[in-house]
């Protein structure tokens, strides 16, 4: 029954309609079956639309709103047939209640991730941008609404609601910005960090203004009611900050430090969310107001923030959040939209977005940000999403917006997001800031230059292998080693990524956290090599999918020569694979693609040898091999191995594989000249040996490598090699492409060896293709510096083996 623009649904609770198909019943008469069908239909259509829009660079929010519009009066439900069967009025209350309930927990989870300190003290530039955006956009939107209101007929509701629509354009919701940056993998870029900080500060102003507006709009009776509503809202915030927060911290401090947060503690927090949501509704605020404030005072990150997010994220982010967006589309009826209202609302939205863009770009460019990046930042701050839709749904239920105005408001969210997202993808690529414009490799470095090694460490298990590698890298008075260590921590339970620079000097940290133990181990290594080694430590807390940005950013700032990161597999003591982390594998691949210098992936099998850091083993020699087939990456491996050979504790064997019958090729002569350069640089060093082995095919190469691996503690190999029949056939069995063909073979658990492996990729230059090493026809380009070319060879060894005839010749 429809009365006064309202639908009344009558339901007899005593009715017992048969819902089983076996008795010719209708399952959709069951609220549960109907709800499940609605969720399934919305999810399926949303996924299909998302697949179609992804190639166009669209955000998932567009496809999720469209999925609701498909079933709503704008498309399939226009004639009422689909809507009456799939989304009947009697079932609307259930799905809308479920979605709004889930939205409350979704926004609570978002606020838990937010850093309250960054929100209140965001930094000078972020605060300037936030203030500029809020006040300048508010002024422009208000003036534009005042101007265009003259063209609206007095009898229409748009004349009053236009000001509400205009002022909603001033919102810069932190949840919207965070979701967009996560989807674009820009969270820990410089622009992403600034956008998050600015949005948090702007959101603080926006939440305050919205709370006041809701208190006034919900109490129009006059008198002291609006004032009482505002005072009660302030009292709720004070109670959460000064009563609830200390109680949570007190309970958290009493919880066992070495155990996860108890289930009873988690249940208490969730109960608190429900109670505070009820209080918000009682005092005339929106039900998400209290949970949003509560989430801000809950400590983010581990242990409590992580526990809360892990309990709610999957259900709220993957079910409730998309359902709420779809319901907004389901309520949208584009056939209610008139031409006059369309151009008036469109003009207000365009002017407001332009004003916000200018309000972002002006202070950003004043802070020396390039015009292109300032424009991208302005586009990000113009993003719209769940915050605006929540407000529009509230205004529609409160009769502030009519069906026409609600449809225009939702369409404005879709159109702005549909324009902004692909523009950001087109104009900004985070990897551009790491594009190499000069060489930063071991091979091309001067002999007296410091070796600047950036090492990534995930946990304390990585430390012994990293320290071993640093020890054999030969720090000396002539060529010191500068270690830049980044402890890599996955971002869980907070929204803002963090890159922390630790103090380079001082006493060891007394904290028992894993990060502190790693930093202490590196400081001890520095102390034991005082004068030859410096260590600077960082901690990156970021999602794995964007963690490479922090690694590359530090690599650029610190002028790293090589980045070394652990392999994503760890060995167990019995020789089997103990753990596999595919997220780390993805991060390693991203580093290989974006790094501004050479990259090494360290496959650590030290546990199979029972090794401790090299400084404490007391071993006379550390056996290192370089597998050389040819190419830029092998040249980089050779350069690193040659540096190691300068240490009296290391002996180096360069194993060069030659293709039978290719003796007179130009490439072999150039490679031979390069190796001869290194041999001449190591005259008098009997720990530098070159072994040349002639093989006919990939099978012989594989057999030879398998026979030699257990003779060495560490094997260096290039990731890619020059085209050769030796490796073409072997590529069919490559499991880990980030290691290359030979590296993948050496890292295979089927090999049953105990040697650690360092797979090296030489720096990629700005073209995005592998840099060709400088082994040209001009001998002045050869890369060993300050070596007399005419000095007689002595003290280094060269051995040639012809596997094709099983003969052995020693030169």
XYZ file of C-alpha atoms in Angstrom, residues 4-553:
550
model
C 1.765 9.970 0.995
C 4.866 8.859 -0.888
C 5.437 6.072 1.646
C 5.063 2.298 1.231
C 3.246 0.398 3.965
C 3.853 -3.351 4.164
C 1.449 -5.597 6.076
C 2.800 -8.909 7.351
C 0.900 -11.614 9.213
C 3.317 -13.268 11.660
C 0.955 -16.236 12.016
C 1.021 -17.124 8.339
C 2.747 -20.416 7.582
C 3.265 -20.307 3.830
C 5.013 -23.429 2.534
C 8.438 -22.467 1.189
C 9.673 -25.864 -0.018
C 9.808 -26.406 -3.780
C 8.936 -30.094 -3.264
C 5.506 -28.957 -2.063
C 5.172 -26.403 -4.890
C 6.057 -23.617 -2.461
C 7.968 -20.409 -3.203
C 11.389 -20.306 -1.464
C 11.481 -16.530 -1.947
C 8.703 -16.197 0.600
C 11.380 -17.017 3.162
C 13.266 -13.886 4.315
C 16.475 -15.887 4.627
C 16.290 -17.351 1.123
C 15.372 -13.960 -0.292
C 18.319 -12.281 1.430
C 20.767 -14.915 0.196
C 19.470 -14.571 -3.352
C 19.751 -10.789 -3.200
C 23.345 -10.932 -1.955
C 24.281 -13.519 -4.564
C 22.719 -11.527 -7.408
C 24.340 -8.275 -6.323
C 27.774 -9.914 -5.916
C 27.612 -11.726 -9.263
C 26.543 -8.669 -11.261
C 29.085 -6.505 -9.420
C 31.908 -8.892 -10.376
C 30.804 -9.001 -14.014
C 30.614 -5.217 -14.253
C 33.975 -4.907 -12.513
C 35.587 -7.228 -15.073
C 34.197 -5.062 -17.854
C 35.228 -1.735 -16.320
C 38.712 -2.680 -15.059
C 40.328 -2.308 -18.512
C 38.972 1.243 -18.530
C 40.797 1.989 -15.275
C 37.653 2.222 -13.177
C 37.446 1.828 -9.421
C 35.474 -1.027 -7.858
C 33.088 1.475 -6.230
C 31.667 2.330 -9.666
C 30.889 -1.301 -10.499
C 29.341 -1.886 -7.062
C 26.959 1.076 -7.376
C 26.120 0.055 -10.941
C 25.254 -3.468 -9.768
C 22.522 -1.975 -7.589
C 21.303 0.282 -10.400
C 20.933 -2.756 -12.661
C 18.234 -4.197 -10.384
C 16.783 -0.836 -9.405
C 14.238 1.400 -11.136
C 16.945 2.802 -13.401
C 17.244 -0.433 -15.443
C 15.654 -3.860 -14.904
C 13.349 -2.641 -12.150
C 11.899 0.226 -14.162
C 8.702 -1.674 -14.955
C 8.538 -3.135 -11.460
C 8.646 -6.811 -12.476
C 12.216 -7.603 -11.365
C 11.991 -5.403 -8.306
C 8.758 -6.948 -7.113
C 10.191 -10.472 -7.331
C 13.849 -10.075 -6.393
C 13.756 -6.910 -4.262
C 10.200 -6.696 -2.892
C 9.329 -4.033 -0.354
C 8.869 -6.631 2.386
C 12.513 -7.701 1.981
C 14.008 -4.223 1.743
C 14.121 -3.703 5.500
C 16.176 -6.849 6.090
C 18.938 -6.234 3.527
C 19.141 -2.513 4.326
C 19.407 -3.209 8.063
C 22.107 -5.790 7.465
C 24.051 -3.429 5.192
C 23.845 -0.471 7.577
C 24.827 -2.708 10.498
C 27.835 -3.897 8.510
C 28.645 -0.335 7.486
C 28.919 0.635 11.153
C 31.554 -2.052 11.739
C 33.278 -1.228 8.439
C 33.717 2.431 9.412
C 34.731 1.371 12.927
C 37.466 -0.754 11.366
C 38.553 2.135 9.153
C 38.819 4.466 12.142
C 40.798 1.830 14.091
C 43.404 1.942 11.320
C 43.620 5.726 11.504
C 46.456 7.328 13.431
C 44.877 9.908 15.737
C 48.209 11.710 16.148
C 48.493 12.208 12.389
C 44.913 13.412 12.356
C 45.472 16.089 15.003
C 49.086 16.930 14.099
C 49.430 16.039 10.411
C 52.413 18.221 9.566
C 52.628 21.737 8.207
C 52.053 20.976 4.524
C 49.207 18.503 5.150
C 47.529 20.920 7.565
C 47.811 23.759 5.063
C 46.281 21.647 2.307
C 43.526 20.394 4.631
C 42.570 23.894 5.763
C 42.704 25.237 2.212
C 40.519 22.420 0.890
C 37.931 22.676 3.635
C 37.414 26.425 3.785
C 37.933 27.326 0.124
C 35.683 24.501 -1.110
C 33.039 25.339 1.504
C 33.033 28.976 0.417
C 32.923 28.170 -3.305
C 30.214 25.514 -2.921
C 28.059 27.828 -0.797
C 28.377 30.741 -3.200
C 27.654 28.562 -6.213
C 24.545 27.117 -4.528
C 23.386 30.642 -3.635
C 23.911 31.754 -7.240
C 22.159 28.816 -8.939
C 19.292 28.745 -6.426
C 17.875 31.760 -8.303
C 17.183 29.511 -11.291
C 15.195 26.981 -9.251
C 11.438 27.281 -9.050
C 10.178 28.120 -5.578
C 7.776 25.203 -5.464
C 10.516 22.575 -5.943
C 12.466 21.027 -3.050
C 15.771 21.540 -4.894
C 15.876 25.161 -3.760
C 16.433 24.020 -0.151
C 18.408 20.837 -0.786
C 20.847 22.506 -3.196
C 22.788 23.982 -0.288
C 23.074 20.541 1.327
C 24.308 19.001 -1.918
C 26.811 21.837 -2.333
C 28.200 21.556 1.171
C 28.569 17.775 0.801
C 31.178 18.508 -1.868
C 33.476 19.887 0.841
C 33.821 16.437 2.420
C 37.154 14.683 1.905
C 36.503 11.362 3.591
C 39.561 9.570 4.882
C 37.958 6.123 4.266
C 37.393 7.098 0.620
C 40.979 8.295 0.108
C 42.435 5.256 1.904
C 40.381 2.803 -0.186
C 41.314 4.578 -3.425
C 45.040 4.677 -2.626
C 44.966 1.013 -1.621
C 43.311 0.093 -4.900
C 45.850 2.161 -6.855
C 48.818 0.777 -4.837
C 49.842 4.311 -3.873
C 49.582 4.110 -0.079
C 53.267 4.543 0.673
C 54.216 6.909 -2.117
C 55.022 10.513 -1.246
C 51.752 11.688 -2.801
C 49.805 8.930 -1.048
C 51.194 9.797 2.378
C 50.476 13.496 1.904
C 46.946 12.771 0.652
C 46.223 10.550 3.667
C 47.506 13.110 6.155
C 45.600 15.954 4.485
C 42.416 13.890 4.263
C 42.631 12.917 7.946
C 42.927 16.528 9.045
C 40.200 17.644 6.634
C 38.010 14.773 7.860
C 38.419 15.989 11.424
C 36.865 19.311 10.397
C 34.265 17.575 8.260
C 33.140 15.181 11.003
C 32.778 18.077 13.441
C 30.735 20.141 10.974
C 28.567 17.156 9.999
C 27.874 16.301 13.643
C 26.704 19.866 14.291
C 24.568 19.855 11.134
C 22.915 16.544 12.048
C 22.182 17.787 15.568
C 20.515 20.920 14.198
C 18.647 19.199 11.346
C 17.365 16.448 13.624
C 15.948 18.954 16.144
C 14.055 21.582 14.201
C 11.516 22.218 16.933
C 13.378 25.283 18.114
C 14.207 26.203 21.673
C 17.123 24.495 23.342
C 16.814 21.206 21.488
C 19.572 21.842 18.911
C 21.888 23.137 21.640
C 21.133 20.109 23.815
C 21.797 17.789 20.879
C 25.174 19.438 20.243
C 26.110 19.363 23.948
C 25.121 15.679 24.215
C 27.331 14.885 21.199
C 30.238 16.673 22.855
C 29.553 14.760 26.072
C 29.621 11.450 24.154
C 33.002 12.309 22.631
C 34.390 13.352 26.036
C 33.117 10.130 27.596
C 34.774 8.014 24.899
C 38.082 9.885 25.174
C 38.365 10.178 28.946
C 36.492 7.098 30.180
C 36.381 4.424 27.484
C 39.924 4.946 26.146
C 41.644 4.725 29.591
C 39.595 1.607 30.346
C 40.741 -0.043 27.093
C 44.381 0.869 27.740
C 44.137 -0.407 31.326
C 42.750 -3.747 30.162
C 45.330 -3.932 27.375
C 48.215 -3.353 29.803
C 46.938 -6.140 32.044
C 46.746 -8.619 29.160
C 49.650 -11.116 28.787
C 52.338 -9.623 26.536
C 53.382 -12.909 24.920
C 49.868 -14.093 24.072
C 47.288 -12.925 21.509
C 44.360 -10.762 22.565
C 41.711 -12.896 24.249
C 38.335 -13.554 22.632
C 36.539 -12.045 25.621
C 38.428 -8.768 25.125
C 37.439 -8.691 21.446
C 33.791 -9.411 22.303
C 33.828 -6.578 24.835
C 35.060 -4.120 22.185
C 32.377 -5.238 19.729
C 29.705 -4.906 22.426
C 31.024 -1.420 23.098
C 30.593 -0.575 19.401
C 26.921 -1.583 19.555
C 26.243 0.307 22.772
C 27.928 3.500 21.571
C 26.107 3.231 18.239
C 22.830 3.048 20.178
C 23.811 6.111 22.229
C 24.595 8.005 19.027
C 21.128 7.315 17.655
C 19.540 8.209 20.994
C 21.066 11.690 21.127
C 20.119 12.459 17.516
C 23.420 11.672 15.809
C 24.014 9.152 13.047
C 24.609 5.640 14.359
C 28.181 5.558 12.932
C 29.262 8.711 14.788
C 30.027 7.041 18.112
C 31.735 3.916 16.653
C 33.825 6.198 14.432
C 35.082 8.160 17.453
C 35.594 4.910 19.400
C 37.745 3.509 16.610
C 39.952 6.590 16.725
C 40.834 6.063 20.397
C 41.489 2.312 20.043
C 45.282 1.755 19.670
C 46.045 0.949 16.038
C 48.444 -1.752 14.936
C 49.393 -4.773 17.033
C 48.174 -6.231 19.231
C 44.642 -4.854 19.624
C 44.207 -3.093 16.282
C 45.450 -6.128 14.373
C 43.141 -8.462 16.309
C 40.069 -6.289 15.695
C 40.780 -5.874 11.989
C 41.472 -9.585 11.483
C 38.082 -10.417 13.035
C 36.028 -7.984 10.953
C 37.850 -7.107 7.740
C 36.845 -9.999 5.486
C 33.118 -9.846 6.249
C 32.745 -6.065 6.366
C 34.982 -5.242 3.379
C 33.886 -8.051 1.064
C 30.190 -8.380 1.962
C 28.693 -5.475 3.917
C 30.558 -2.606 2.250
C 29.753 -3.650 -1.371
C 26.151 -4.408 -0.351
C 25.696 -0.903 1.051
C 27.065 0.615 -2.168
C 24.725 -1.559 -4.211
C 21.729 -0.510 -2.115
C 22.570 3.111 -2.898
C 22.413 2.202 -6.574
C 19.215 0.227 -6.008
C 17.539 3.347 -4.600
C 18.626 5.484 -7.555
C 16.015 6.223 -10.207
C 17.459 8.128 -13.152
C 13.985 8.506 -14.696
C 13.108 10.941 -11.898
C 15.848 13.331 -13.018
C 14.790 16.475 -14.873
C 16.852 18.623 -17.219
C 16.779 21.765 -15.054
C 17.899 19.991 -11.882
C 20.595 18.144 -13.848
C 22.405 21.210 -15.143
C 22.096 23.084 -11.829
C 23.494 20.233 -9.692
C 26.138 19.457 -12.329
C 27.288 23.071 -12.321
C 27.574 23.121 -8.528
C 29.526 19.836 -8.504
C 31.889 20.967 -11.276
C 32.601 24.311 -9.583
C 33.151 22.604 -6.214
C 35.538 20.025 -7.685
C 37.446 22.721 -9.548
C 37.717 24.793 -6.369
C 38.959 21.780 -4.417
C 41.519 21.038 -7.133
C 42.815 24.607 -6.968
C 42.748 24.553 -3.153
C 45.041 21.499 -3.205
C 47.383 22.570 -5.997
C 48.125 26.074 -4.707
C 49.684 25.108 -1.334
C 51.237 21.956 -2.818
C 53.042 23.912 -5.535
C 54.023 26.539 -2.979
C 55.770 23.677 -1.159
C 57.835 22.982 -4.320
C 55.758 20.040 -5.525
C 55.852 19.606 -9.337
C 52.712 20.721 -11.179
C 51.929 17.202 -12.398
C 52.116 15.696 -8.915
C 50.119 18.578 -7.422
C 47.412 17.967 -10.023
C 47.347 14.237 -9.194
C 47.097 15.102 -5.491
C 44.132 17.346 -6.296
C 42.447 14.510 -8.192
C 42.934 12.157 -5.237
C 41.400 14.665 -2.827
C 38.399 14.956 -5.161
C 37.590 11.243 -4.869
C 34.125 10.365 -3.610
C 32.691 7.205 -2.106
C 31.149 5.666 0.974
C 31.182 8.838 3.111
C 29.151 10.853 0.610
C 26.777 7.961 -0.118
C 26.142 7.440 3.588
C 25.249 11.104 3.941
C 22.953 11.059 0.889
C 21.119 7.963 2.149
C 20.638 9.644 5.517
C 19.256 12.779 3.866
C 16.942 10.722 1.675
C 15.519 8.933 4.726
C 15.143 12.303 6.477
C 13.314 13.759 3.442
C 16.050 16.338 2.925
C 16.601 14.927 -0.578
C 13.844 13.911 -2.944
C 14.201 10.946 -5.317
C 15.424 13.282 -8.062
C 18.025 14.980 -5.883
C 19.185 11.667 -4.427
C 19.654 10.229 -7.924
C 21.657 13.287 -8.988
C 23.827 13.060 -5.876
C 24.591 9.367 -6.450
C 25.301 10.005 -10.120
C 27.722 12.771 -9.136
C 29.663 10.241 -7.031
C 29.794 7.820 -9.972
C 30.808 10.413 -12.559
C 33.496 12.093 -10.436
C 35.006 8.730 -9.433
C 34.826 7.452 -13.012
C 36.782 10.492 -14.221
C 39.275 10.799 -11.377
C 40.478 7.185 -11.092
C 41.697 6.570 -14.680
C 43.209 10.066 -14.786
C 45.313 9.286 -11.712
C 46.452 5.987 -13.236
C 47.385 7.733 -16.475
C 49.191 10.712 -14.942
C 51.065 9.039 -12.099
C 53.160 5.900 -11.975
C 54.996 5.434 -8.629
C 57.909 3.734 -10.387
C 58.752 6.921 -12.302
C 60.415 8.447 -9.270
C 62.864 5.528 -9.162
C 63.810 5.501 -12.849
C 67.578 5.221 -13.114
C 69.354 8.052 -14.928
C 72.903 7.081 -13.951
C 74.620 3.787 -13.354
C 74.582 2.387 -9.856
C 76.180 -1.039 -10.043
C 79.092 -2.902 -8.527
C 80.557 -3.510 -11.978
C 80.692 0.170 -12.910
C 81.735 1.523 -9.495
C 85.219 2.852 -8.949
C 87.505 0.553 -7.007
C 87.943 3.012 -4.148
C 84.248 3.838 -3.914
C 82.226 2.665 -0.935
C 79.936 -0.290 -1.510
C 76.455 0.816 -0.470
C 74.331 -2.270 0.242
C 70.635 -1.953 1.024
C 69.396 -5.102 2.771
C 65.767 -6.007 3.417
C 65.017 -8.085 6.524
C 61.627 -9.629 7.313
C 62.437 -11.369 10.604
C 65.316 -12.430 12.820
C 65.779 -15.644 10.807
C 67.130 -13.531 7.929
C 69.841 -11.874 10.040
C 72.568 -14.604 10.082
C 72.562 -14.969 6.295
C 72.580 -11.204 5.767
C 75.466 -10.683 8.208
C 77.371 -13.571 6.578
C 76.990 -11.897 3.202
C 78.080 -8.504 4.542
C 81.136 -10.062 6.165
C 82.376 -11.664 2.951
C 81.707 -8.463 0.974
C 85.123 -7.237 2.182
C 84.980 -3.927 3.975
C 88.396 -2.273 3.921
C 89.976 1.073 4.578
C 90.206 1.705 0.818
C 86.608 0.695 0.094
C 84.241 0.791 3.043
C 80.776 -0.717 3.206
C 77.710 1.395 3.979
C 74.834 -0.839 5.041
C 71.290 0.504 4.733
C 69.011 -1.951 6.512
C 65.213 -1.911 6.169
C 63.161 -4.043 8.516
C 60.091 -4.960 6.455
C 56.862 -5.279 8.463
C 53.471 -5.982 6.900
C 50.878 -3.269 7.513
C 48.041 -4.808 9.544
C 45.595 -3.022 11.815
C 46.412 0.503 10.642
C 45.718 2.449 7.467
C 48.725 4.735 7.235
C 52.039 3.189 6.115
C 55.074 4.242 8.109
C 58.753 4.567 7.194
C 60.835 5.073 10.339
C 64.502 6.116 10.331
C 66.266 4.830 13.464
C 69.041 6.691 15.212
C 72.392 5.628 13.730
C 74.269 5.904 17.007
C 73.681 5.127 20.633
C 73.418 2.122 22.913
C 71.616 -1.075 22.014
C 67.847 -0.981 22.267
C 66.380 -2.606 25.353
C 63.039 -3.454 23.731
C 62.321 -7.136 23.159
C 60.445 -6.611 19.882
C 61.642 -8.420 16.779
C 62.551 -5.144 15.086
C 64.720 -4.042 18.022
C 66.544 -7.381 18.073
C 67.307 -7.105 14.358
C 68.611 -3.539 14.750
C 70.762 -4.579 17.726
C 72.320 -7.417 15.703
C 73.261 -5.000 12.928
C 74.730 -2.521 15.422
C 76.884 -5.286 16.870
C 78.131 -6.076 13.367
C 78.955 -2.386 12.918
C 80.818 -2.257 16.236
C 82.909 -5.295 15.313
C 83.908 -3.635 12.040
C 84.323 -0.117 13.378
C 85.952 2.235 10.930
C 85.154 0.069 7.906
C 81.384 -0.346 8.143
C 78.481 2.022 8.807
C 74.913 0.868 9.390
C 71.775 2.940 9.048
C 68.482 1.252 9.941
C 64.911 1.866 8.815
C 61.586 0.187 9.479
C 58.964 0.047 6.746
C 55.421 -0.785 7.861
C 53.468 -1.181 4.657
C 51.333 -3.630 2.651
C 53.512 -6.109 0.769
C 51.964 -5.037 -2.521
C 53.439 -1.523 -2.146
C 56.422 -2.257 0.118
C 58.800 -2.074 -2.845
C 58.105 1.670 -3.008
C 59.743 2.170 0.391
C 62.713 0.001 -0.582
C 63.227 1.893 -3.846
C 62.675 5.251 -2.168
